[in-house]
Short mmCIF file of C-alpha atoms in Angstrom, two decimals:
data_model
loop_
_atom_site.label_atom_id
_atom_site.label_comp_id
_atom_site.label_asym_id
_atom_site.label_seq_id
_atom_site.Cartn_x
_atom_site.Cartn_y
_atom_site.Cartn_z
CA MET C 1 0.00 0.01 0.00
CA THR C 2 1.21 3.52 -0.80
CA GLN C 3 1.71 6.08 1.97
CA ASP C 4 1.95 9.84 2.11
CA THR C 5 2.81 12.07 5.05
CA HIS C 6 1.30 15.29 6.34
CA ASP C 7 1.83 17.59 9.26
CA ILE C 8 -1.79 17.31 10.46
CA ILE C 9 -4.66 15.10 9.34
CA VAL C 10 -8.20 16.24 10.01
CA ILE C 11 -10.81 13.51 9.80
CA GLY C 12 -14.24 14.81 8.82
CA ALA C 13 -15.04 17.38 6.15
CA GLY C 14 -18.21 18.82 7.69
CA ILE C 15 -18.28 22.40 8.94
CA ILE C 16 -16.19 21.64 12.08
CA GLY C 17 -13.54 19.73 10.14
CA VAL C 18 -13.33 22.20 7.23
CA SER C 19 -13.10 25.19 9.64
CA THR C 20 -10.39 23.45 11.66
CA ALA C 21 -8.38 22.44 8.59
CA LEU C 22 -8.68 25.98 7.23
CA ARG C 23 -7.48 27.52 10.50
CA LEU C 24 -4.46 25.23 10.61
CA ALA C 25 -3.60 25.78 6.97
CA SER C 26 -3.76 29.51 7.49
CA GLN C 27 -1.03 29.06 10.11
CA GLY C 28 1.28 27.42 7.57
CA ARG C 29 0.57 23.81 8.41
CA LYS C 30 0.50 21.03 5.81
CA VAL C 31 -3.03 19.69 6.36
CA LEU C 32 -4.96 16.78 4.83
CA LEU C 33 -8.74 16.52 5.14
CA VAL C 34 -10.05 12.94 5.06
CA ASP C 35 -13.77 12.23 4.60
CA ARG C 36 -15.63 9.21 3.33
CA LYS C 37 -17.94 11.30 1.13
CA GLY C 38 -16.43 14.78 0.65
CA VAL C 39 -17.00 18.32 1.76
CA ALA C 40 -20.31 18.81 3.69
CA GLN C 41 -21.85 15.67 2.34
CA GLU C 42 -23.44 14.62 5.63
CA THR C 43 -25.19 16.73 8.32
CA SER C 44 -23.44 20.06 7.47
CA ARG C 45 -25.22 20.27 4.14
CA GLY C 46 -28.82 20.16 5.33
CA ASN C 47 -29.18 22.08 8.57
CA ALA C 48 -31.31 25.19 9.05
CA GLY C 49 -28.34 27.54 8.47
CA ALA C 50 -28.58 29.29 11.81
CA PHE C 51 -25.73 30.81 13.83
CA ALA C 52 -27.54 30.44 17.16
CA PHE C 53 -25.15 32.16 19.56
CA SER C 54 -27.96 32.95 21.98
CA GLU C 55 -28.83 29.24 22.45
CA VAL C 56 -26.90 28.47 25.63
CA GLU C 57 -29.41 26.10 27.28
CA PRO C 58 -28.50 22.38 27.08
CA LEU C 59 -30.99 19.74 25.96
CA ALA C 60 -30.84 18.21 29.44
CA THR C 61 -32.86 20.76 31.37
CA PRO C 62 -34.09 20.25 34.98
CA GLY C 63 -37.24 18.16 35.02
CA ILE C 64 -36.90 16.95 31.47
CA MET C 65 -36.98 13.24 32.42
CA ARG C 66 -40.60 13.62 33.60
CA LYS C 67 -41.39 13.96 29.94
CA ALA C 68 -39.60 10.74 28.97
CA PRO C 69 -42.70 8.53 28.72
CA LYS C 70 -44.09 10.84 26.08
CA TRP C 71 -41.00 10.36 23.95
CA LEU C 72 -41.96 6.72 23.48
CA ILE C 73 -45.69 7.36 23.09
CA ASP C 74 -45.47 10.06 20.41
CA PRO C 75 -43.06 8.99 17.62
CA LEU C 76 -43.73 12.35 15.84
CA GLY C 77 -43.21 14.60 18.87
CA PRO C 78 -40.48 17.27 19.25
CA LEU C 79 -38.22 14.81 21.07
CA SER C 80 -38.67 11.07 20.60
CA VAL C 81 -36.96 7.76 21.08
CA PRO C 82 -37.99 4.91 18.78
CA PRO C 83 -39.18 1.96 20.93
CA SER C 84 -36.74 -0.37 19.13
CA TYR C 85 -33.86 1.84 20.33
CA ALA C 86 -35.02 2.49 23.88
CA ILE C 87 -33.00 -0.29 25.58
CA ARG C 88 -29.83 0.46 23.70
CA ILE C 89 -29.89 4.14 24.60
CA LEU C 90 -30.61 3.55 28.30
CA PRO C 91 -27.01 4.09 29.53
CA TRP C 92 -26.84 7.38 27.63
CA MET C 93 -30.21 8.43 29.04
CA LEU C 94 -28.97 7.82 32.59
CA ARG C 95 -26.06 10.17 31.93
CA PHE C 96 -28.47 12.62 30.29
CA TRP C 97 -30.70 12.49 33.40
CA ARG C 98 -27.71 13.22 35.69
CA SER C 99 -26.77 16.12 33.43
CA SER C 100 -30.20 17.67 33.96
CA TRP C 101 -29.69 18.02 37.72
CA LYS C 102 -29.44 21.62 38.71
CA ASP C 103 -25.77 21.62 39.61
CA ARG C 104 -24.60 20.13 36.29
CA TYR C 105 -27.19 22.05 34.29
CA GLU C 106 -25.89 25.39 35.68
CA ASN C 107 -22.31 24.33 34.95
CA ALA C 108 -23.22 23.38 31.42
CA VAL C 109 -24.95 26.72 30.81
CA GLU C 110 -21.92 28.58 32.12
CA ALA C 111 -19.57 26.57 29.90
CA GLN C 112 -21.76 26.89 26.85
CA THR C 113 -22.08 30.63 27.41
CA SER C 114 -18.29 31.02 27.55
CA LEU C 115 -17.93 28.98 24.34
CA MET C 116 -20.64 30.94 22.55
CA HIS C 117 -19.04 34.29 23.32
CA HIS C 118 -15.77 32.99 21.88
CA CYS C 119 -17.48 31.45 18.85
CA ALA C 120 -19.43 34.58 18.01
CA ALA C 121 -16.17 36.62 17.87
CA ALA C 122 -14.35 33.85 15.99
CA PHE C 123 -17.10 33.77 13.31
CA GLU C 124 -16.62 37.45 12.60
CA ARG C 125 -12.88 36.87 12.25
CA GLN C 126 -13.50 33.94 9.93
CA LEU C 127 -15.94 35.94 7.86
CA VAL C 128 -13.49 38.76 7.33
CA ALA C 129 -10.58 36.44 6.48
CA PHE C 130 -12.23 33.75 4.39
CA GLY C 131 -16.04 34.09 4.16
CA ASP C 132 -18.41 35.79 1.84
CA PRO C 133 -20.80 38.35 3.38
CA ALA C 134 -23.27 37.66 0.59
CA LEU C 135 -23.82 34.23 2.13
CA ILE C 136 -24.95 35.68 5.49
CA ARG C 137 -28.43 36.96 6.33
CA ARG C 138 -28.64 39.16 9.40
CA GLU C 139 -32.45 39.13 9.83
CA GLY C 140 -32.90 38.04 13.46
CA GLN C 141 -34.99 35.28 14.99
CA LEU C 142 -38.64 35.26 16.08
CA GLN C 143 -39.45 32.70 18.82
CA LEU C 144 -43.22 32.14 19.03
CA TYR C 145 -45.53 31.14 21.89
CA GLU C 146 -49.17 30.14 21.99
CA GLY C 147 -50.88 31.88 24.89
CA ALA C 148 -49.76 33.71 28.01
CA ALA C 149 -49.02 30.51 29.96
CA ALA C 150 -46.47 29.24 27.43
CA PHE C 151 -44.82 32.66 27.26
CA LYS C 152 -44.65 32.94 31.08
CA ALA C 153 -43.05 29.51 31.28
CA ALA C 154 -40.29 30.71 28.88
CA LEU C 155 -39.52 33.93 30.75
CA PRO C 156 -36.66 32.41 32.87
CA LEU C 157 -34.86 31.62 29.62
CA TRP C 158 -35.23 35.18 28.43
CA LYS C 159 -34.11 36.41 31.81
CA ARG C 160 -30.94 34.36 31.49
CA ARG C 161 -30.31 35.80 28.02
CA GLU C 162 -30.70 39.28 29.53
CA GLU C 163 -28.11 38.45 32.19
CA LEU C 164 -25.77 37.31 29.38
CA GLY C 165 -26.16 40.62 27.57
CA ILE C 166 -28.08 39.18 24.60
CA PRO C 167 -30.32 41.88 23.07
CA PHE C 168 -33.95 40.92 22.50
CA ASP C 169 -37.49 42.31 22.47
CA LEU C 170 -40.44 40.57 24.11
CA LEU C 171 -43.69 40.97 22.18
CA THR C 172 -47.09 40.61 23.79
CA ARG C 173 -49.35 42.09 21.11
CA ALA C 174 -50.40 40.40 17.87
CA GLU C 175 -49.69 43.47 15.75
CA GLU C 176 -46.08 43.57 17.03
CA ILE C 177 -45.52 39.99 15.97
CA ARG C 178 -47.19 40.44 12.57
CA GLU C 179 -45.08 43.57 11.93
CA ILE C 180 -41.98 41.42 12.09
CA GLN C 181 -43.46 38.39 10.36
CA PRO C 182 -46.71 38.80 8.40
CA GLY C 183 -48.89 35.81 7.57
CA LEU C 184 -48.74 33.96 10.88
CA SER C 185 -51.72 32.27 12.42
CA ASP C 186 -53.49 34.17 15.19
CA ARG C 187 -52.72 31.31 17.57
CA PHE C 188 -49.34 32.89 18.29
CA THR C 189 -50.00 35.56 20.86
CA HIS C 190 -46.54 36.21 22.30
CA ALA C 191 -43.00 36.12 21.00
CA GLY C 192 -39.39 37.00 21.62
CA PHE C 193 -37.34 38.64 18.89
CA THR C 194 -33.54 38.37 18.86
CA PRO C 195 -32.26 40.95 16.34
CA GLY C 196 -28.64 39.83 16.50
CA TRP C 197 -29.39 36.33 15.29
CA PHE C 198 -28.25 35.55 11.76
CA ASN C 199 -28.19 32.73 9.21
CA THR C 200 -26.23 31.59 6.21
CA THR C 201 -28.14 31.63 2.94
CA ASP C 202 -27.08 28.00 2.49
CA PRO C 203 -24.98 25.89 4.88
CA LEU C 204 -23.63 23.76 2.07
CA LYS C 205 -22.39 26.77 0.07
CA TRP C 206 -20.93 28.30 3.25
CA THR C 207 -18.91 25.15 4.02
CA GLU C 208 -17.85 24.89 0.39
CA LYS C 209 -16.63 28.51 0.49
CA LEU C 210 -14.43 27.74 3.46
CA ALA C 211 -13.19 24.56 1.82
CA GLN C 212 -12.22 26.54 -1.30
CA ALA C 213 -10.14 28.90 0.91
CA PHE C 214 -8.48 25.80 2.47
CA PHE C 215 -7.55 24.44 -0.94
CA GLU C 216 -6.14 27.78 -2.02
CA LEU C 217 -3.83 27.66 1.00
CA GLY C 218 -2.48 24.33 -0.19
CA GLY C 219 -4.73 22.03 1.74
CA ALA C 220 -5.64 18.63 0.34
CA LEU C 221 -8.69 16.37 0.50
CA ARG C 222 -8.81 12.59 0.41
CA ILE C 223 -12.27 11.09 -0.10
CA SER C 224 -11.91 7.75 1.57
CA THR C 225 -13.05 5.77 4.60
CA VAL C 226 -10.72 5.44 7.56
CA SER C 227 -10.63 1.78 8.54
CA ASP C 228 -7.92 1.88 11.20
CA ILE C 229 -5.76 4.29 13.18
CA GLN C 230 -2.38 3.17 14.47
CA LEU C 231 -0.37 5.13 17.06
CA LYS C 232 3.24 4.71 15.93
CA PRO C 233 6.19 6.10 17.87
CA SER C 234 7.11 8.53 15.09
CA CYS C 235 3.69 9.33 13.64
CA ILE C 236 -0.02 8.43 13.55
CA GLN C 237 -0.92 6.16 10.70
CA LEU C 238 -4.34 5.92 9.08
CA GLU C 239 -5.41 3.06 6.86
CA THR C 240 -7.81 4.21 4.14
CA GLU C 241 -9.28 2.67 1.02
CA GLN C 242 -6.72 4.61 -1.03
CA GLY C 243 -3.72 3.53 1.03
CA LEU C 244 -1.82 4.51 4.12
CA VAL C 245 -1.46 8.12 5.22
CA SER C 246 0.42 9.44 8.23
CA GLY C 247 0.65 12.63 10.21
CA GLN C 248 2.34 14.05 13.25
CA ARG C 249 -1.07 15.03 14.67
CA VAL C 250 -4.65 13.93 13.98
CA VAL C 251 -7.86 15.89 14.66
CA ILE C 252 -11.05 13.84 14.78
CA CYS C 253 -14.03 16.00 13.71
CA ALA C 254 -16.26 13.30 12.23
CA GLY C 255 -19.49 14.32 13.93
CA ALA C 256 -21.79 11.48 14.83
CA TRP C 257 -19.23 8.93 13.66
CA SER C 258 -16.39 10.27 15.85
CA HIS C 259 -16.82 7.71 18.62
CA ARG C 260 -16.20 4.89 16.19
CA LEU C 261 -12.86 6.42 15.20
CA ALA C 262 -12.02 7.09 18.86
CA ARG C 263 -12.51 3.38 19.63
CA MET C 264 -9.70 2.59 17.19
CA ILE C 265 -7.20 4.08 19.63
CA GLY C 266 -8.96 2.86 22.79
CA ASP C 267 -11.09 5.86 23.77
CA LYS C 268 -14.78 5.49 24.51
CA PHE C 269 -17.40 8.28 24.44
CA PRO C 270 -21.12 8.22 25.23
CA LEU C 271 -21.95 9.81 21.86
CA GLU C 272 -25.49 9.55 20.58
CA THR C 273 -27.26 10.84 17.54
CA GLU C 274 -29.91 13.55 17.41
CA ARG C 275 -31.51 12.63 14.11
CA GLY C 276 -32.95 15.84 12.70
CA TYR C 277 -35.47 16.00 9.87
CA ASN C 278 -36.42 18.75 7.44
CA THR C 279 -38.09 19.49 4.13
CA THR C 280 -36.71 21.98 1.65
CA PHE C 281 -38.73 23.80 -1.00
CA GLU C 282 -36.90 25.39 -3.94
CA THR C 283 -39.18 28.35 -3.86
CA SER C 284 -41.06 29.87 -0.94
CA SER C 285 -44.78 30.64 -0.99
CA VAL C 286 -44.48 32.81 2.14
CA ASP C 287 -42.39 35.93 2.54
CA LEU C 288 -40.21 34.84 5.44
CA LYS C 289 -38.74 38.00 6.99
CA THR C 290 -36.74 36.33 9.77
CA HIS C 291 -35.74 32.91 11.19
CA VAL C 292 -38.94 31.61 12.80
CA SER C 293 -38.88 29.18 15.77
CA PHE C 294 -41.94 27.31 17.03
CA SER C 295 -40.74 26.61 20.52
CA ALA C 296 -43.36 24.18 21.79
CA HIS C 297 -43.20 22.14 18.59
CA GLY C 298 -39.41 21.90 18.29
CA PHE C 299 -38.94 23.12 14.75
CA VAL C 300 -38.00 26.16 12.73
CA MET C 301 -38.51 27.77 9.34
CA SER C 302 -35.62 29.43 7.54
CA LYS C 303 -34.77 30.78 4.12
CA ILE C 304 -32.33 28.67 2.08
CA GLY C 305 -31.33 30.44 -1.10
CA GLU C 306 -34.59 31.50 -2.75
CA GLY C 307 -36.40 28.65 -1.05
CA LEU C 308 -37.65 27.56 2.32
CA ARG C 309 -36.51 24.92 4.85
CA ILE C 310 -38.84 23.49 7.51
CA GLY C 311 -37.13 21.27 10.03
CA GLY C 312 -35.88 20.43 13.48
CA ALA C 313 -37.10 18.12 16.26
CA VAL C 314 -34.90 15.50 17.88
CA GLU C 315 -35.06 11.75 17.41
CA LEU C 316 -32.54 9.85 19.51
CA GLY C 317 -32.19 6.86 17.20
CA GLY C 318 -28.52 6.17 16.47
CA LEU C 319 -26.87 5.67 13.11
CA GLU C 320 -28.44 2.46 11.85
CA LEU C 321 -32.23 2.82 11.99
CA PRO C 322 -33.84 3.83 8.68
CA PRO C 323 -35.23 7.41 8.49
CA ASN C 324 -38.79 7.97 9.60
CA PHE C 325 -39.84 10.71 7.17
CA ARG C 326 -43.27 10.87 8.72
CA ARG C 327 -41.49 13.17 11.16
CA ALA C 328 -40.61 15.55 8.37
CA GLU C 329 -44.14 15.38 6.99
CA ALA C 330 -45.56 16.16 10.48
CA LEU C 331 -43.46 19.34 10.66
CA VAL C 332 -44.64 20.48 7.25
CA SER C 333 -48.26 19.85 8.26
CA LYS C 334 -47.82 21.95 11.34
CA ALA C 335 -46.13 24.71 9.38
CA LYS C 336 -49.06 24.77 6.99
CA THR C 337 -51.37 25.38 9.99
CA PHE C 338 -49.08 28.08 11.36
CA PHE C 339 -48.76 29.84 8.00
CA PRO C 340 -52.20 29.39 6.33
CA THR C 341 -50.97 30.59 2.89
CA LEU C 342 -47.99 28.19 2.81
CA GLN C 343 -47.88 25.94 -0.26
CA VAL C 344 -46.08 22.65 0.42
CA ALA C 345 -45.89 20.86 -2.93
CA ASN C 346 -42.63 19.23 -4.24
CA GLY C 347 -40.61 19.45 -1.03
CA GLU C 348 -37.47 17.33 -0.55
CA HIS C 349 -37.22 15.41 2.74
CA TRP C 350 -33.84 14.98 4.47
CA MET C 351 -32.41 13.58 7.70
CA GLY C 352 -29.13 14.45 9.36
CA TYR C 353 -27.15 12.99 12.23
CA ARG C 354 -26.28 15.52 14.94
CA PRO C 355 -23.61 14.25 17.38
CA SER C 356 -24.93 14.55 20.93
CA LEU C 357 -23.21 14.02 24.25
CA PRO C 358 -25.32 13.73 27.44
CA ASP C 359 -24.36 17.17 28.81
CA SER C 360 -24.89 18.93 25.42
CA LEU C 361 -21.23 20.13 25.44
CA PRO C 362 -18.76 19.18 22.71
CA VAL C 363 -15.43 17.45 23.26
CA ILE C 364 -12.56 19.82 22.46
CA GLY C 365 -9.30 18.46 23.69
CA ALA C 366 -6.60 15.83 23.56
CA SER C 367 -7.21 12.14 23.60
CA PRO C 368 -6.60 10.44 26.95
CA SER C 369 -4.76 7.72 25.08
CA ASP C 370 -2.34 9.93 23.06
CA ASP C 371 -2.13 13.67 23.17
CA ARG C 372 -1.11 13.70 19.49
CA VAL C 373 -4.79 13.01 18.75
CA LEU C 374 -7.20 15.90 19.28
CA TYR C 375 -10.97 15.62 19.46
CA ALA C 376 -13.44 18.26 18.23
CA PHE C 377 -16.92 16.78 18.04
CA GLY C 378 -20.24 16.43 19.82
CA HIS C 379 -21.69 19.87 19.07
CA GLY C 380 -25.27 18.52 18.71
CA HIS C 381 -27.40 20.92 16.73
CA LEU C 382 -24.83 23.73 17.23
CA GLY C 383 -22.07 22.57 14.87
CA LEU C 384 -22.40 25.42 12.41
CA THR C 385 -22.70 27.97 15.25
CA GLN C 386 -19.60 26.76 17.06
CA SER C 387 -17.48 25.87 14.02
CA ALA C 388 -15.18 28.90 13.78
CA GLY C 389 -14.60 29.07 17.53
CA THR C 390 -13.87 25.32 17.76
CA ALA C 391 -11.39 25.66 14.94
CA GLU C 392 -9.49 28.42 16.76
CA LEU C 393 -9.42 26.45 20.01
CA ALA C 394 -8.23 23.29 18.27
CA ALA C 395 -5.47 25.21 16.52
CA ASP C 396 -4.44 26.81 19.83
CA LEU C 397 -4.15 23.37 21.45
CA ILE C 398 -2.09 22.01 18.62
CA ALA C 399 0.24 25.07 18.70
CA GLY C 400 0.59 24.87 22.50
CA THR C 401 -1.03 28.28 22.86
CA GLU C 402 -3.23 29.07 25.89
CA PRO C 403 -6.86 29.07 24.66
CA ASP C 404 -9.02 32.14 25.23
CA ILE C 405 -11.50 30.17 27.41
CA ASN C 406 -11.35 27.47 30.03
CA LEU C 407 -11.60 24.15 28.17
CA SER C 408 -11.91 21.85 31.19
CA PRO C 409 -15.73 21.48 30.77
CA PHE C 410 -15.06 20.16 27.24
CA SER C 411 -12.31 17.74 28.18
CA ALA C 412 -12.27 14.30 26.59
CA LYS C 413 -11.56 12.89 30.11
CA ARG C 414 -14.84 14.06 31.67
CA PHE C 415 -16.59 10.82 30.82
#
């Protein structure tokens, strides 16, 4: 088998991997990206396109386990577990439950807040250096509530955002809501508007733009599956379908598949998969003015190019079960109710695998087995949001530079 050598190998060409490879290449490193399908060919191509820097609350919130029975009863609900997967996911669910206790929840919010502040600034640096402002829409986000009771229940979340210095407006009159987003059903009586929220016009094109900058800096891409990782004294060797490749350092950014690669060197992580569903329409029959979130229903509507994407929800179902596109259809049916003029013909269904750890925090740090291996995965539904910041932190760790934030909450050793 042939072999070539690189300074650093980044496994995974989604938004985290591409951003990390680009950051390293910009520092003069010889970097190889390895991915089994290519740039943004998995989850990074089909998300809602949101940079959600205000979303600091973990999935494991206090009291969430009281809702667990509903997850099995309603297969089309905002958060579900397929019955055939319930036993298999039980160990992860126990960790998830412990993460929802107040002490760990508060710690997770604090850590996520610190990471989000860093990532927001890192994104602006990335945009100036390598991005395209034409691919960014700064149109805010409208989070909707049905009735005063639902709105009141959400007020602690808005209070926390106020404490974090996140600008927003709370809306309690229908005309205020319709002024921001016309065409909504009258069932939505309250809302919160976050003006600083922004989206990419297309997450696939955004990732491809960054990949293009990486290639222009001399970076290389190998489309091949990694079948083994060997920790040699002088290098780290990867076995791929196209032959052997070696590097002095390896960064694993393979999203929901990262734990399988970690096992090759003896590391184990409780990584599960938030399977997210959406439907994309090439053209939009509603004039969407902002990113719209339907909080109680667990999904959003966003503009993608000249079209519309309706998606979200969480299905904890692993990597092997076939997609249940009834979930995507259910979201479209709800959206039709919420926007009465919405036309929903000829939509394309899609499912993506979001990598989820029990405490909703990513792993950003060295492998416990060998510090030449760095992990950067587990961002859940915040991969796009945290991509530029994660890339900077990973590059700092490789360079031996003190990171801007405390990374102990994101340590690979915490499990």
